[in-house]
C-alpha cells in the first residue's frame, strides 16, 4: 500500500537583487534532475522581459513560467500530476493565494513561493506576510547596500534618481533603473513631494 505524499510550503523572500529568482531556478533545476513534475507560474504584472514570462535571475539565467493574474488561475491551472508548484513574484498576487498554497501543500505538493517581503516603504508587500506565516520553510535573502556596503534589507525606489515619496504607488515594476538595495540606515522614504518643483 502506497502512503500519501507529504506536501509543504517554502518561501524565498527578501530585498530585490538578493538572488531570490536565482535560488528558485536552482530549486527548480534540482527538482527536474530528481525527476519531479514541476509547474512554474509568474505574476502577469512582471512584464520586464518584453511579454515573455520567464523566471529570470539578474545574471541572465531563466526558465519559462506560465503567466497568471490571480490566485484562482493558479488553482485552475495546477495539474494533479505535478509534484512541485513554483510561484514567482508572489507579492503581486491577491490574498487568496494563501488558501491556494495551503490546499496544494495539503494535497501533497511541494510549493515554492518567491516574493519581495516589503514594499519600498518598508511595509509588508501584498500577501507576503500571510505567506510567511503559513510557510514550513523560509529563506530570507539580503543584498548589499549600494550606499554603505552593509547587508541590504530594504528596497529603495527611485524616481528620477531620487528616493520615491511615501505617497507613490505601491506597485511599480522595474529593475536597477528604478530600485536600489539599501540597509535600514540608508533607506529613505520622504513624506511627500507636494509643492516641490
N, CA, C and O atoms as a DFTB+ gen file, in Angstrom:
788 C
 N C O
     1  1       0.837      -1.185       0.000
     2  2       0.000       0.000       0.000
     3  2       0.883       1.250       0.000
     4  3       1.789       1.382       0.823
     5  1       0.606       2.163      -0.933
     6  2       1.401       3.388      -1.068
     7  2       0.883       4.439      -0.091
     8  3      -0.325       4.641       0.035
     9  1       1.808       5.103       0.597
    10  2       1.414       6.168       1.517
    11  2       1.298       7.487       0.769
    12  3       1.940       7.696      -0.260
    13  1       0.472       8.369       1.304
    14  2       0.287       9.683       0.679
    15  2       1.555      10.518       0.831
    16  3       2.255      10.438       1.840
    17  1       1.835      11.324      -0.202
    18  2       2.986      12.236      -0.129
    19  2       2.691      13.348       0.855
    20  3       1.542      13.745       1.051
    21  1       3.744      13.839       1.467
    22  2       3.613      14.983       2.362
    23  2       3.986      16.238       1.590
    24  3       5.042      16.291       0.960
    25  1       3.136      17.233       1.635
    26  2       3.432      18.496       0.984
    27  2       3.911      19.523       1.985
    28  3       3.778      19.338       3.195
    29  1       4.470      20.607       1.472
    30  2       4.927      21.694       2.331
    31  2       5.062      22.972       1.515
    32  3       5.009      22.959       0.285
    33  1       5.239      24.082       2.238
    34  2       5.363      25.401       1.612
    35  2       6.727      25.983       1.961
    36  3       7.106      26.067       3.129
    37  1       7.455      26.383       0.921
    38  2       8.739      27.062       1.078
    39  2       8.564      28.489       0.573
    40  3       7.960      28.708      -0.478
    41  1       9.090      29.460       1.316
    42  2       9.056      30.846       0.862
    43  2      10.486      31.368       0.789
    44  3      11.242      31.300       1.758
    45  1      10.836      31.888      -0.376
    46  2      12.121      32.563      -0.586
    47  2      11.789      34.045      -0.689
    48  3      11.044      34.455      -1.579
    49  1      12.326      34.834       0.202
    50  2      11.953      36.237       0.243
    51  2      13.162      37.111       0.520
    52  3      14.273      36.617       0.716
    53  1      12.934      38.403       0.534
    54  2      13.987      39.367       0.814
    55  2      13.939      40.524      -0.160
    56  3      12.991      40.686      -0.927
    57  1      14.974      41.309      -0.106
    58  2      15.103      42.521      -0.892
    59  2      15.383      42.180      -2.364
    60  3      15.825      41.076      -2.681
    61  1      15.120      43.141      -3.251
    62  2      15.489      42.970      -4.659
    63  2      17.009      42.838      -4.763
    64  3      17.750      43.357      -3.928
    65  1      17.452      42.140      -5.798
    66  2      18.878      41.940      -6.089
    67  2      19.576      41.046      -5.062
    68  3      20.801      41.073      -4.943
    69  1      18.798      40.257      -4.324
    70  2      19.394      39.382      -3.309
    71  2      19.560      37.945      -3.789
    72  3      20.132      37.125      -3.071
    73  1      19.077      37.623      -4.976
    74  2      19.239      36.273      -5.511
    75  2      18.032      35.373      -5.322
    76  3      18.165      34.150      -5.378
    77  1      16.843      35.954      -5.097
    78  2      15.638      35.145      -4.896
    79  2      15.314      34.305      -6.127
    80  3      15.086      33.100      -6.016
    81  1      15.293      34.934      -7.290
    82  2      14.967      34.189      -8.513
    83  2      16.049      33.169      -8.834
    84  3      15.751      32.076      -9.316
    85  1      17.294      33.518      -8.573
    86  2      18.383      32.572      -8.774
    87  2      18.197      31.332      -7.893
    88  3      18.439      30.210      -8.339
    89  1      17.773      31.534      -6.657
    90  2      17.521      30.406      -5.746
    91  2      16.338      29.579      -6.226
    92  3      16.366      28.352      -6.135
    93  1      15.293      30.238      -6.738
    94  2      14.164      29.498      -7.294
    95  2      14.610      28.656      -8.482
    96  3      14.234      27.489      -8.593
    97  1      15.405      29.238      -9.365
    98  2      15.914      28.488     -10.517
    99  2      16.729      27.277     -10.068
   100  3      16.618      26.200     -10.655
   101  1      17.535      27.447      -9.046
   102  2      18.340      26.337      -8.529
   103  2      17.432      25.215      -8.017
   104  3      17.661      24.043      -8.313
   105  1      16.408      25.576      -7.253
   106  2      15.497      24.558      -6.718
   107  2      14.697      23.887      -7.827
   108  3      14.465      22.679      -7.780
   109  1      14.275      24.664      -8.826
   110  2      13.529      24.088      -9.954
   111  2      14.401      23.096     -10.723
   112  3      13.944      22.006     -11.068
   113  1      15.660      23.472     -10.993
   114  2      16.565      22.553     -11.708
   115  2      16.787      21.270     -10.919
   116  3      16.802      20.183     -11.497
   117  1      16.959      21.385      -9.612
   118  2      17.169      20.198      -8.776
   119  2      15.935      19.296      -8.783
   120  3      16.062      18.072      -8.806
   121  1      14.744      19.893      -8.765
   122  2      13.518      19.096      -8.825
   123  2      13.432      18.348     -10.157
   124  3      13.042      17.181     -10.195
   125  1      13.797      19.025     -11.245
   126  2      13.783      18.376     -12.556
   127  2      14.801      17.241     -12.633
   128  3      14.509      16.177     -13.179
   129  1      15.989      17.467     -12.088
   130  2      17.017      16.420     -12.059
   131  2      16.521      15.208     -11.267
   132  3      16.835      14.067     -11.610
   133  1      15.753      15.457     -10.216
   134  2      15.207      14.378      -9.385
   135  2      14.003      13.698     -10.039
   136  3      13.430      12.767      -9.474
   137  1      13.622      14.166     -11.230
   138  2      12.517      13.548     -11.953
   139  2      11.142      13.988     -11.483
   140  3      10.153      13.308     -11.756
   141  1      11.060      15.105     -10.786
   142  2       9.773      15.607     -10.303
   143  2       9.054      16.378     -11.409
   144  3       9.679      17.050     -12.230
   145  1       7.747      16.267     -11.407
   146  2       6.934      17.060     -12.336
   147  2       6.721      18.423     -11.697
   148  3       6.228      18.523     -10.573
   149  1       7.094      19.469     -12.420
   150  2       7.060      20.816     -11.862
   151  2       6.285      21.753     -12.774
   152  3       6.357      21.647     -13.998
   153  1       5.547      22.666     -12.169
   154  2       4.889      23.755     -12.881
   155  2       5.366      25.060     -12.278
   156  3       5.471      25.191     -11.059
   157  1       5.657      26.032     -13.146
   158  2       6.117      27.340     -12.699
   159  2       5.139      28.407     -13.157
   160  3       4.706      28.422     -14.309
   161  1       4.799      29.302     -12.231
   162  2       3.881      30.399     -12.508
   163  2       4.553      31.713     -12.128
   164  3       5.444      31.761     -11.280
   165  1       4.095      32.779     -12.788
   166  2       4.641      34.105     -12.505
   167  2       3.536      35.135     -12.688
   168  3       2.724      35.027     -13.607
   169  1       3.508      36.134     -11.812
   170  2       2.508      37.193     -11.926
   171  2       2.626      37.909     -13.266
   172  3       3.723      38.236     -13.720
   173  1       1.494      38.140     -13.876
   174  2       1.442      38.833     -15.163
   175  2       1.894      40.294     -15.030
   176  3       2.220      40.934     -16.030
   177  1       1.915      40.822     -13.800
   178  2       2.349      42.206     -13.598
   179  2       3.838      42.398     -13.874
   180  3       4.270      43.506     -14.192
   181  1       4.623      41.332     -13.757
   182  2       6.061      41.454     -14.000
   183  2       6.326      41.226     -15.486
   184  3       6.580      40.105     -15.926
   185  1       6.259      42.319     -16.246
   186  2       6.438      42.238     -17.701
   187  2       7.769      42.847     -18.141
   188  3       7.880      43.376     -19.247
   189  1       8.774      42.770     -17.274
   190  2      10.069      43.388     -17.564
   191  2      10.782      42.753     -18.761
   192  3      11.717      43.345     -19.300
   193  1      10.357      41.565     -19.183
   194  2      11.091      40.852     -20.216
   195  2      10.325      40.798     -21.529
   196  3      10.338      39.782     -22.225
   197  1       9.653      41.903     -21.863
   198  2       9.015      42.053     -23.164
   199  2       7.889      41.078     -23.445
   200  3       7.768      40.575     -24.562
   201  1       7.063      40.805     -22.445
   202  2       5.935      39.909     -22.657
   203  2       6.294      38.442     -22.593
   204  3       5.413      37.593     -22.733
   205  1       7.557      38.114     -22.385
   206  2       7.977      36.730     -22.228
   207  2       7.992      36.432     -20.741
   208  3       8.738      37.052     -19.983
   209  1       7.174      35.489     -20.328
   210  2       7.073      35.219     -18.902
   211  2       8.051      34.125     -18.525
   212  3       7.828      32.930     -18.717
   213  1       9.138      34.613     -17.981
   214  2      10.208      33.729     -17.557
   215  2      10.609      34.102     -16.151
   216  3      10.482      35.252     -15.728
   217  1      11.090      33.115     -15.441
   218  2      11.725      33.384     -14.158
   219  2      13.180      33.610     -14.500
   220  3      13.866      32.705     -14.975
   221  1      13.648      34.821     -14.257
   222  2      14.991      35.217     -14.664
   223  2      15.771      35.735     -13.484
   224  3      15.247      36.457     -12.636
   225  1      17.036      35.355     -13.442
   226  2      17.928      35.915     -12.421
   227  2      18.647      37.096     -13.053
   228  3      18.693      37.224     -14.276
   229  1      19.211      37.961     -12.208
   230  2      19.898      39.135     -12.737
   231  2      21.179      38.761     -13.473
   232  3      21.750      39.596     -14.174
   233  1      21.645      37.502     -13.323
   234  2      22.839      37.065     -14.055
   235  2      22.489      36.428     -15.401
   236  3      23.366      35.902     -16.087
   237  1      21.194      36.475     -15.784
   238  2      20.796      36.048     -17.118
   239  2      20.222      34.648     -17.225
   240  3      19.739      34.285     -18.298
   241  1      20.248      33.849     -16.180
   242  2      19.653      32.513     -16.257
   243  2      18.139      32.640     -16.211
   244  3      17.600      33.534     -15.558
   245  1      17.442      31.718     -16.923
   246  2      15.988      31.827     -16.980
   247  2      15.330      30.502     -17.305
   248  3      15.951      29.586     -17.842
   249  1      14.058      30.430     -16.963
   250  2      13.228      29.276     -17.282
   251  2      11.813      29.802     -17.531
   252  3      11.376      30.742     -16.867
   253  1      11.102      29.206     -18.476
   254  2       9.755      29.670     -18.802
   255  2       8.779      29.418     -17.655
   256  3       8.877      28.422     -16.937
   257  1       7.841      30.344     -17.506
   258  2       6.795      30.232     -16.488
   259  2       5.467      30.629     -17.113
   260  3       5.428      31.391     -18.078
   261  1       4.394      30.113     -16.562
   262  2       3.066      30.442     -17.057
   263  2       2.562      31.707     -16.372
   264  3       2.559      31.771     -15.142
   265  1       2.132      32.722     -17.136
   266  2       1.653      33.964     -16.518
   267  2       0.276      33.780     -15.884
   268  3      -0.594      33.105     -16.436
   269  1       0.095      34.396     -14.711
   270  2      -1.201      34.369     -14.020
   271  2      -1.478      35.763     -13.473
   272  3      -0.556      36.516     -13.157
   273  1      -2.773      36.095     -13.366
   274  2      -3.120      37.405     -12.819
   275  2      -3.722      37.315     -11.426
   276  3      -3.864      38.332     -10.747
   277  1      -4.084      36.095     -10.985
   278  2      -4.647      35.956      -9.641
   279  2      -4.493      34.526      -9.139
   280  3      -4.093      33.627      -9.879
   281  1      -4.816      34.340      -7.879
   282  2      -4.642      33.030      -7.253
   283  2      -5.588      31.980      -7.828
   284  3      -5.227      30.806      -7.900
   285  1      -6.789      32.377      -8.237
   286  2      -7.750      31.420      -8.794
   287  2      -7.201      30.778     -10.064
   288  3      -7.443      29.597     -10.317
   289  1      -6.462      31.550     -10.864
   290  2      -5.874      30.978     -12.082
   291  2      -4.856      29.895     -11.751
   292  3      -4.767      28.886     -12.451
   293  1      -4.091      30.100     -10.690
   294  2      -3.127      29.072     -10.287
   295  2      -3.870      27.812      -9.880
   296  3      -3.511      26.713     -10.303
   297  1      -4.903      27.962      -9.063
   298  2      -5.685      26.804      -8.619
   299  2      -6.245      26.029      -9.805
   300  3      -6.260      24.798      -9.795
   301  1      -6.710      26.753     -10.835
   302  2      -7.285      26.113     -12.022
   303  2      -6.238      25.422     -12.878
   304  3      -6.518      24.388     -13.487
   305  1      -5.037      25.982     -12.931
   306  2      -4.024      25.504     -13.876
   307  2      -3.090      24.428     -13.317
   308  3      -2.362      23.797     -14.083
   309  1      -3.093      24.207     -12.009
   310  2      -2.201      23.190     -11.448
   311  2      -2.700      21.811     -11.852
   312  3      -3.862      21.462     -11.641
   313  1      -1.800      21.040     -12.435
   314  2      -2.084      19.676     -12.867
   315  2      -2.022      18.747     -11.657
   316  3      -1.140      18.883     -10.810
   317  1      -2.955      17.808     -11.580
   318  2      -2.961      16.849     -10.469
   319  2      -1.654      16.068     -10.375
   320  3      -1.243      15.665      -9.288
   321  1      -1.001      15.855     -11.522
   322  2       0.231      15.069     -11.550
   323  2       1.465      15.855     -11.122
   324  3       2.510      15.266     -10.846
   325  1       1.352      17.165     -11.065
   326  2       2.503      17.981     -10.669
   327  2       2.866      17.709      -9.216
   328  3       1.995      17.592      -8.353
   329  1       4.160      17.611      -8.965
   330  2       4.652      17.361      -7.618
   331  2       5.206      18.632      -6.974
   332  3       5.211      18.775      -5.751
   333  1       5.675      19.556      -7.825
   334  2       6.253      20.817      -7.357
   335  2       5.553      21.959      -8.084
   336  3       5.430      21.945      -9.309
   337  1       5.097      22.945      -7.323
   338  2       4.477      24.140      -7.893
   339  2       5.294      25.327      -7.419
   340  3       5.409      25.568      -6.218
   341  1       5.864      26.072      -8.366
   342  2       6.690      27.235      -8.035
   343  2       5.991      28.502      -8.521
   344  3       5.474      28.547      -9.637
   345  1       5.982      29.529      -7.674
   346  2       5.293      30.779      -7.993
   347  2       6.255      31.933      -7.738
   348  3       6.702      32.140      -6.610
   349  1       6.572      32.684      -8.796
   350  2       7.479      33.821      -8.688
   351  2       6.668      35.115      -8.599
   352  3       5.554      35.198      -9.117
   353  1       7.240      36.118      -7.936
   354  2       6.610      37.433      -7.767
   355  2       5.278      37.324      -7.036
   356  3       4.300      37.965      -7.418
   357  1       5.243      36.518      -5.993
   358  2       4.010      36.272      -5.239
   359  2       3.461      37.528      -4.577
   360  3       2.272      37.581      -4.261
   361  1       4.293      38.536      -4.361
   362  2       3.813      39.774      -3.722
   363  2       2.757      40.470      -4.565
   364  3       1.985      41.271      -4.038
   365  1       2.703      40.184      -5.866
   366  2       1.730      40.829      -6.745
   367  2       0.383      40.102      -6.776
   368  3      -0.553      40.585      -7.413
   369  1       0.264      38.970      -6.113
   370  2      -0.977      38.204      -6.146
   371  2      -1.921      38.639      -5.022
   372  3      -1.522      39.355      -4.104
   373  1      -3.162      38.201      -5.109
   374  2      -4.175      38.533      -4.113
   375  2      -4.025      37.622      -2.883
   376  3      -3.320      36.614      -2.929
   377  1      -4.696      37.991      -1.794
   378  2      -4.604      37.223      -0.545
   379  2      -5.127      35.795      -0.682
   380  3      -4.799      34.939       0.139
   381  1      -5.933      35.527      -1.705
   382  2      -6.431      34.173      -1.938
   383  2      -5.321      33.165      -2.194
   384  3      -5.542      31.958      -2.098
   385  1      -4.129      33.655      -2.520
   386  2      -3.001      32.746      -2.760
   387  2      -2.699      31.919      -1.516
   388  3      -2.195      30.801      -1.621
   389  1      -3.002      32.461      -0.344
   390  2      -2.737      31.727       0.911
   391  2      -3.543      30.436       0.969
   392  3      -2.997      29.380       1.289
   393  1      -4.831      30.509       0.665
   394  2      -5.676      29.316       0.685
   395  2      -5.282      28.356      -0.425
   396  3      -5.321      27.140      -0.235
   397  1      -4.901      28.890      -1.589
   398  2      -4.493      28.034      -2.711
   399  2      -3.254      27.234      -2.347
   400  3      -3.220      26.022      -2.561
   401  1      -2.230      27.892      -1.798
   402  2      -0.997      27.148      -1.490
   403  2      -1.200      26.196      -0.322
   404  3      -0.587      25.130      -0.289
   405  1      -2.055      26.558       0.647
   406  2      -2.385      25.613       1.721
   407  2      -3.019      24.354       1.138
   408  3      -2.643      23.241       1.505
   409  1      -3.981      24.527       0.232
   410  2      -4.653      23.372      -0.382
   411  2      -3.659      22.529      -1.183
   412  3      -3.714      21.300      -1.139
   413  1      -2.751      23.184      -1.916
   414  2      -1.756      22.439      -2.698
   415  2      -0.836      21.638      -1.785
   416  3      -0.560      20.467      -2.048
   417  1      -0.362      22.264      -0.716
   418  2       0.519      21.557       0.223
   419  2      -0.232      20.421       0.911
   420  3       0.317      19.334       1.093
   421  1      -1.473      20.667       1.291
   422  2      -2.274      19.632       1.947
   423  2      -2.560      18.452       1.034
   424  3      -2.818      17.346       1.507
   425  1      -2.514      18.687      -0.293
   426  2      -2.737      17.599      -1.253
   427  2      -1.441      16.858      -1.580
   428  3      -1.439      15.943      -2.404
   429  1      -0.329      17.255      -0.930
   430  2       0.925      16.527      -1.112
   431  2       1.938      17.197      -2.011
   432  3       2.962      16.593      -2.329
   433  1       1.689      18.421      -2.431
   434  2       2.615      19.100      -3.332
   435  2       3.623      19.953      -2.568
   436  3       3.315      20.523      -1.521
   437  1       4.827      20.024      -3.115
   438  2       5.834      20.966      -2.623
   439  2       5.556      22.291      -3.315
   440  3       5.535      22.357      -4.544
   441  1       5.343      23.341      -2.538
   442  2       5.035      24.660      -3.094
   443  2       6.187      25.597      -2.753
   444  3       6.561      25.748      -1.590
   445  1       6.745      26.225      -3.792
   446  2       7.839      27.176      -3.607
   447  2       7.339      28.548      -4.043
   448  3       6.952      28.732      -5.197
   449  1       7.346      29.503      -3.130
   450  2       6.912      30.862      -3.439
   451  2       8.093      31.803      -3.321
   452  3       8.910      31.686      -2.407
   453  1       8.173      32.735      -4.254
   454  2       9.226      33.744      -4.220
   455  2       8.563      35.108      -4.280
   456  3       7.670      35.343      -5.094
   457  1       9.010      36.006      -3.409
   458  2       8.457      37.348      -3.441
   459  2       9.201      38.297      -2.527
   460  3       9.827      37.892      -1.548
   461  1       9.117      39.560      -2.868
   462  2       9.693      40.614      -2.044
   463  2       8.784      40.803      -0.841
   464  3       7.587      41.043      -0.999
   465  1       9.341      40.699       0.361
   466  2       8.511      40.732       1.558
   467  2       8.050      42.128       1.946
   468  3       7.014      42.277       2.593
   469  1       8.814      43.168       1.557
   470  2       8.443      44.540       1.909
   471  2       8.384      45.411       0.663
   472  3       9.160      45.232      -0.276
   473  1       7.454      46.353       0.671
   474  2       7.389      47.312      -0.424
   475  2       8.482      48.374      -0.223
   476  3       9.288      48.264       0.701
   477  1       8.509      49.382      -1.071
   478  2       9.573      50.386      -0.999
   479  2       9.491      51.245       0.258
   480  3      10.450      51.935       0.601
   481  1       8.343      51.206       0.950
   482  2       8.187      51.960       2.201
   483  2       8.699      51.172       3.413
   484  3       8.836      51.723       4.506
   485  1       8.981      49.873       3.208
   486  2       9.369      49.013       4.313
   487  2       8.174      48.364       4.997
   488  3       8.284      47.899       6.132
   489  1       7.022      48.329       4.309
   490  2       5.797      47.715       4.834
   491  2       5.587      46.354       4.171
   492  3       6.088      46.129       3.070
   493  1       4.848      45.430       4.828
   494  2       4.576      44.133       4.211
   495  2       3.960      44.304       2.822
   496  3       3.069      45.130       2.625
   497  1       4.444      43.518       1.870
   498  2       4.050      43.662       0.470
   499  2       3.020      42.599       0.102
   500  3       3.308      41.403       0.120
   501  1       1.810      43.060      -0.232
   502  2       0.747      42.154      -0.670
   503  2       0.528      41.025       0.328
   504  3       0.479      41.271       1.533
   505  1       0.395      39.786      -0.157
   506  2       0.118      38.654       0.734
   507  2       1.362      38.052       1.383
   508  3       1.266      37.017       2.043
   509  1       2.532      38.681       1.206
   510  2       3.764      38.042       1.670
   511  2       3.792      37.790       3.178
   512  3       4.286      36.749       3.612
   513  1       3.281      38.707       3.977
   514  2       3.256      38.483       5.427
   515  2       2.447      37.249       5.788
   516  3       2.853      36.462       6.642
   517  1       1.297      37.081       5.134
   518  2       0.445      35.913       5.373
   519  2       1.127      34.637       4.893
   520  3       1.033      33.596       5.544
   521  1       1.810      34.717       3.762
   522  2       2.510      33.535       3.242
   523  2       3.662      33.131       4.153
   524  3       3.896      31.943       4.374
   525  1       4.378      34.115       4.678
   526  2       5.468      33.805       5.598
   527  2       4.937      33.108       6.849
   528  3       5.585      32.207       7.382
   529  1       3.764      33.522       7.314
   530  2       3.174      32.890       8.496
   531  2       2.774      31.441       8.229
   532  3       2.790      30.621       9.147
   533  1       2.416      31.114       6.988
   534  2       1.975      29.759       6.637
   535  2       3.130      28.847       6.223
   536  3       2.954      27.631       6.144
   537  1       4.289      29.408       5.963
   538  2       5.407      28.639       5.409
   539  2       5.936      27.597       6.384
   540  3       5.962      27.809       7.596
   541  1       6.358      26.465       5.823
   542  2       7.058      25.444       6.602
   543  2       8.553      25.723       6.615
   544  3       9.268      25.300       7.523
   545  1       9.015      26.438       5.598
   546  2      10.439      26.760       5.478
   547  2      10.563      28.161       4.887
   548  3       9.889      28.481       3.909
   549  1      11.426      29.002       5.476
   550  2      11.622      30.372       4.998
   551  2      13.107      30.633       4.800
   552  3      13.926      30.335       5.670
   553  1      13.441      31.190       3.649
   554  2      14.792      31.677       3.394
   555  2      14.681      33.156       3.069
   556  3      14.114      33.532       2.044
   557  1      15.226      34.000       3.946
   558  2      15.210      35.448       3.714
   559  2      16.609      35.861       3.288
   560  3      17.578      35.696       4.029
   561  1      16.694      36.402       2.076
   562  2      17.976      36.754       1.490
   563  2      18.211      38.256       1.552
   564  3      17.272      39.045       1.447
   565  1      19.461      38.643       1.721
   566  2      19.864      40.044       1.720
   567  2      20.707      40.323       0.488
   568  3      21.274      39.411      -0.115
   569  1      20.781      41.586       0.126
   570  2      21.710      42.044      -0.910
   571  2      22.765      42.891      -0.204
   572  3      22.922      42.808       1.015
   573  1      23.474      43.692      -0.960
   574  2      24.479      44.601      -0.406
   575  2      23.987      46.028      -0.618
   576  3      23.602      46.395      -1.728
   577  1      23.999      46.824       0.434
   578  2      23.574      48.221       0.350
   579  2      24.482      48.975      -0.616
   580  3      25.704      48.954      -0.476
   581  1      23.873      49.641      -1.596
   582  2      24.653      50.384      -2.588
   583  2      25.292      51.638      -2.008
   584  3      26.207      52.203      -2.607
   585  1      24.817      52.076      -0.849
   586  2      25.359      53.284      -0.227
   587  2      26.543      52.998       0.695
   588  3      27.553      53.698       0.633
   589  1      26.433      51.975       1.552
   590  2      27.469      51.764       2.573
   591  2      28.104      50.379       2.565
   592  3      29.117      50.167       3.232
   593  1      27.532      49.432       1.828
   594  2      28.105      48.095       1.761
   595  2      27.641      47.138       2.840
   596  3      28.063      45.982       2.846
   597  1      26.781      47.578       3.758
   598  2      26.230      46.685       4.773
   599  2      25.165      45.778       4.145
   600  3      24.765      46.001       3.002
   601  1      24.702      44.756       4.880
   602  2      23.616      43.925       4.350
   603  2      22.369      44.769       4.084
   604  3      21.928      45.532       4.944
   605  1      21.810      44.623       2.888
   606  2      20.634      45.394       2.479
   607  2      19.370      44.593       2.747
   608  3      19.261      43.434       2.345
   609  1      18.422      45.215       3.427
   610  2      17.146      44.584       3.747
   611  2      15.959      45.390       3.250
   612  3      14.815      45.034       3.530
   613  1      16.207      46.467       2.521
   614  2      15.145      47.361       2.055
   615  2      15.272      47.609       0.547
   616  3      16.365      47.575      -0.017
   617  1      14.117      47.860      -0.086
   618  2      14.073      48.235      -1.498
   619  2      13.924      49.749      -1.578
   620  3      12.921      50.302      -1.126
   621  1      14.909      50.411      -2.148
   622  2      14.836      51.864      -2.321
   623  2      14.297      52.149      -3.704
   624  3      14.980      51.901      -4.698
   625  1      13.070      52.672      -3.786
   626  2      12.524      53.065      -5.091
   627  2      13.062      54.430      -5.436
   628  3      13.159      55.305      -4.576
   629  1      13.415      54.616      -6.706
   630  2      13.934      55.888      -7.193
   631  2      13.019      56.445      -8.269
   632  3      12.512      55.711      -9.117
   633  1      12.820      57.745      -8.222
   634  2      12.123      58.466      -9.288
   635  2      13.065      59.572      -9.721
   636  3      13.401      60.456      -8.933
   637  1      13.486      59.524     -10.964
   638  2      14.472      60.482     -11.486
   639  2      15.723      60.532     -10.601
   640  3      16.294      61.596     -10.363
   641  1      16.129      59.359     -10.124
   642  2      17.353      59.253      -9.334
   643  2      17.230      59.633      -7.874
   644  3      18.215      59.583      -7.138
   645  1      16.011      60.022      -7.431
   646  2      15.803      60.426      -6.038
   647  2      14.835      59.458      -5.359
   648  3      14.012      58.838      -6.033
   649  1      14.922      59.319      -4.015
   650  2      14.001      58.426      -3.301
   651  2      12.540      58.771      -3.561
   652  3      12.147      59.935      -3.492
   653  1      11.741      57.752      -3.860
   654  2      10.311      57.947      -4.103
   655  2       9.620      58.355      -2.810
   656  3       9.969      57.858      -1.739
   657  1       8.638      59.260      -2.897
   658  2       7.906      59.681      -1.698
   659  2       6.954      58.592      -1.226
   660  3       6.592      57.700      -1.993
   661  1       6.557      58.665       0.018
   662  2       5.686      57.659       0.627
   663  2       4.351      57.518      -0.100
   664  3       3.744      56.448      -0.070
   665  1       3.885      58.591      -0.754
   666  2       2.591      58.516      -1.420
   667  2       2.664      58.021      -2.866
   668  3       1.662      58.065      -3.580
   669  1       3.826      57.553      -3.304
   670  2       3.957      56.972      -4.649
   671  2       3.211      55.636      -4.681
   672  3       3.030      55.011      -3.636
   673  1       2.776      55.191      -5.865
   674  2       2.067      53.910      -5.957
   675  2       2.911      52.756      -5.409
   676  3       4.128      52.726      -5.587
   677  1       2.255      51.820      -4.749
   678  2       2.975      50.680      -4.173
   679  2       3.599      49.815      -5.257
   680  3       4.757      49.413      -5.146
   681  1       2.834      49.528      -6.301
   682  2       3.342      48.636      -7.342
   683  2       3.906      49.446      -8.497
   684  3       3.203      50.221      -9.145
   685  1       5.179      49.247      -8.730
   686  2       5.867      49.803      -9.887
   687  2       6.956      48.806     -10.246
   688  3       7.930      48.644      -9.511
   689  1       6.784      48.137     -11.388
   690  2       7.726      47.108     -11.794
   691  2       8.913      47.760     -12.478
   692  3       8.754      48.543     -13.414
   693  1      10.086      47.434     -12.009
   694  2      11.301      47.990     -12.591
   695  2      12.519      47.232     -12.109
   696  3      12.424      46.341     -11.265
   697  1      13.661      47.597     -12.655
   698  2      14.920      46.972     -12.290
   699  2      15.856      47.972     -11.652
   700  3      15.434      48.812     -10.857
   701  1      17.130      47.881     -12.002
   702  2      18.145      48.718     -11.361
   703  2      17.990      50.201     -11.695
   704  3      18.558      51.047     -11.005
   705  1      17.226      50.528     -12.744
   706  2      16.978      51.936     -13.053
   707  2      15.980      52.570     -12.084
   708  3      15.935      53.792     -11.944
   709  1      15.174      51.730     -11.413
   710  2      14.117      52.227     -10.535
   711  2      14.274      51.823      -9.078
   712  3      13.568      52.345      -8.215
   713  1      15.185      50.904      -8.792
   714  2      15.338      50.390      -7.428
   715  2      16.804      50.200      -7.080
   716  3      17.641      49.928      -7.942
   717  1      17.090      50.350      -5.800
   718  2      18.392      50.015      -5.239
   719  2      18.171      49.197      -3.981
   720  3      17.152      49.344      -3.306
   721  1      19.122      48.339      -3.669
   722  2      19.109      47.629      -2.397
   723  2      19.809      48.517      -1.373
   724  3      20.905      49.018      -1.622
   725  1      19.166      48.709      -0.214
   726  2      19.759      49.537       0.840
   727  2      19.539      48.905       2.208
   728  3      18.614      48.118       2.410
   729  1      20.406      49.267       3.134
   730  2      20.254      48.831       4.520
   731  2      19.210      49.719       5.195
   732  3      18.763      50.712       4.620
   733  1      18.834      49.359       6.400
   734  2      17.846      50.137       7.159
   735  2      18.285      51.594       7.326
   736  3      17.471      52.508       7.201
   737  1      19.564      51.806       7.607
   738  2      20.071      53.165       7.876
   739  2      20.060      54.042       6.623
   740  3      19.782      55.238       6.712
   741  1      20.359      53.464       5.464
   742  2      20.460      54.248       4.224
   743  2      19.134      54.349       3.459
   744  3      19.031      55.111       2.498
   745  1      18.133      53.593       3.877
   746  2      16.829      53.602       3.217
   747  2      16.105      54.915       3.510
   748  3      16.050      55.353       4.660
   749  1      15.547      55.545       2.469
   750  2      14.849      56.824       2.620
   751  2      13.456      56.760       2.008
   752  3      13.275      56.251       0.902
   753  1      12.473      57.284       2.742
   754  2      11.125      57.406       2.210
   755  2      10.613      58.790       2.600
   756  3      10.049      58.959       3.681
   757  1      10.806      59.788       1.723
   758  2      10.326      61.144       2.025
   759  2       8.810      61.145       2.214
   760  3       8.094      60.379       1.568
   761  1       8.339      61.996       3.089
   762  2       6.906      62.088       3.386
   763  2       6.099      62.403       2.133
   764  3       5.112      61.722       1.853
   765  1       6.500      63.426       1.372
   766  2       5.750      63.817       0.179
   767  2       6.615      64.775      -0.648
   768  3       7.507      65.451      -0.135
   769  1       6.312      64.801      -1.939
   770  2       6.988      65.781      -2.781
   771  2       6.039      66.904      -3.192
   772  3       6.363      67.706      -4.068
   773  1       4.855      66.959      -2.550
   774  2       3.871      68.005      -2.870
   775  2       4.476      69.367      -2.675
   776  3       5.098      69.641      -1.649
   777  1       4.295      70.220      -3.653
   778  2       4.799      71.581      -3.569
   779  2       6.193      71.761      -4.120
   780  3       6.641      72.887      -4.333
   781  1       6.899      70.634      -4.358
   782  2       8.254      70.765      -4.928
   783  2       8.137      70.996      -6.424
   784  3       7.184      70.542      -7.057
   785  1       9.090      71.691      -6.975
   786  2       9.068      71.906      -8.431
   787  2      10.291      71.321      -9.062
   788  3      10.455      71.400     -10.280
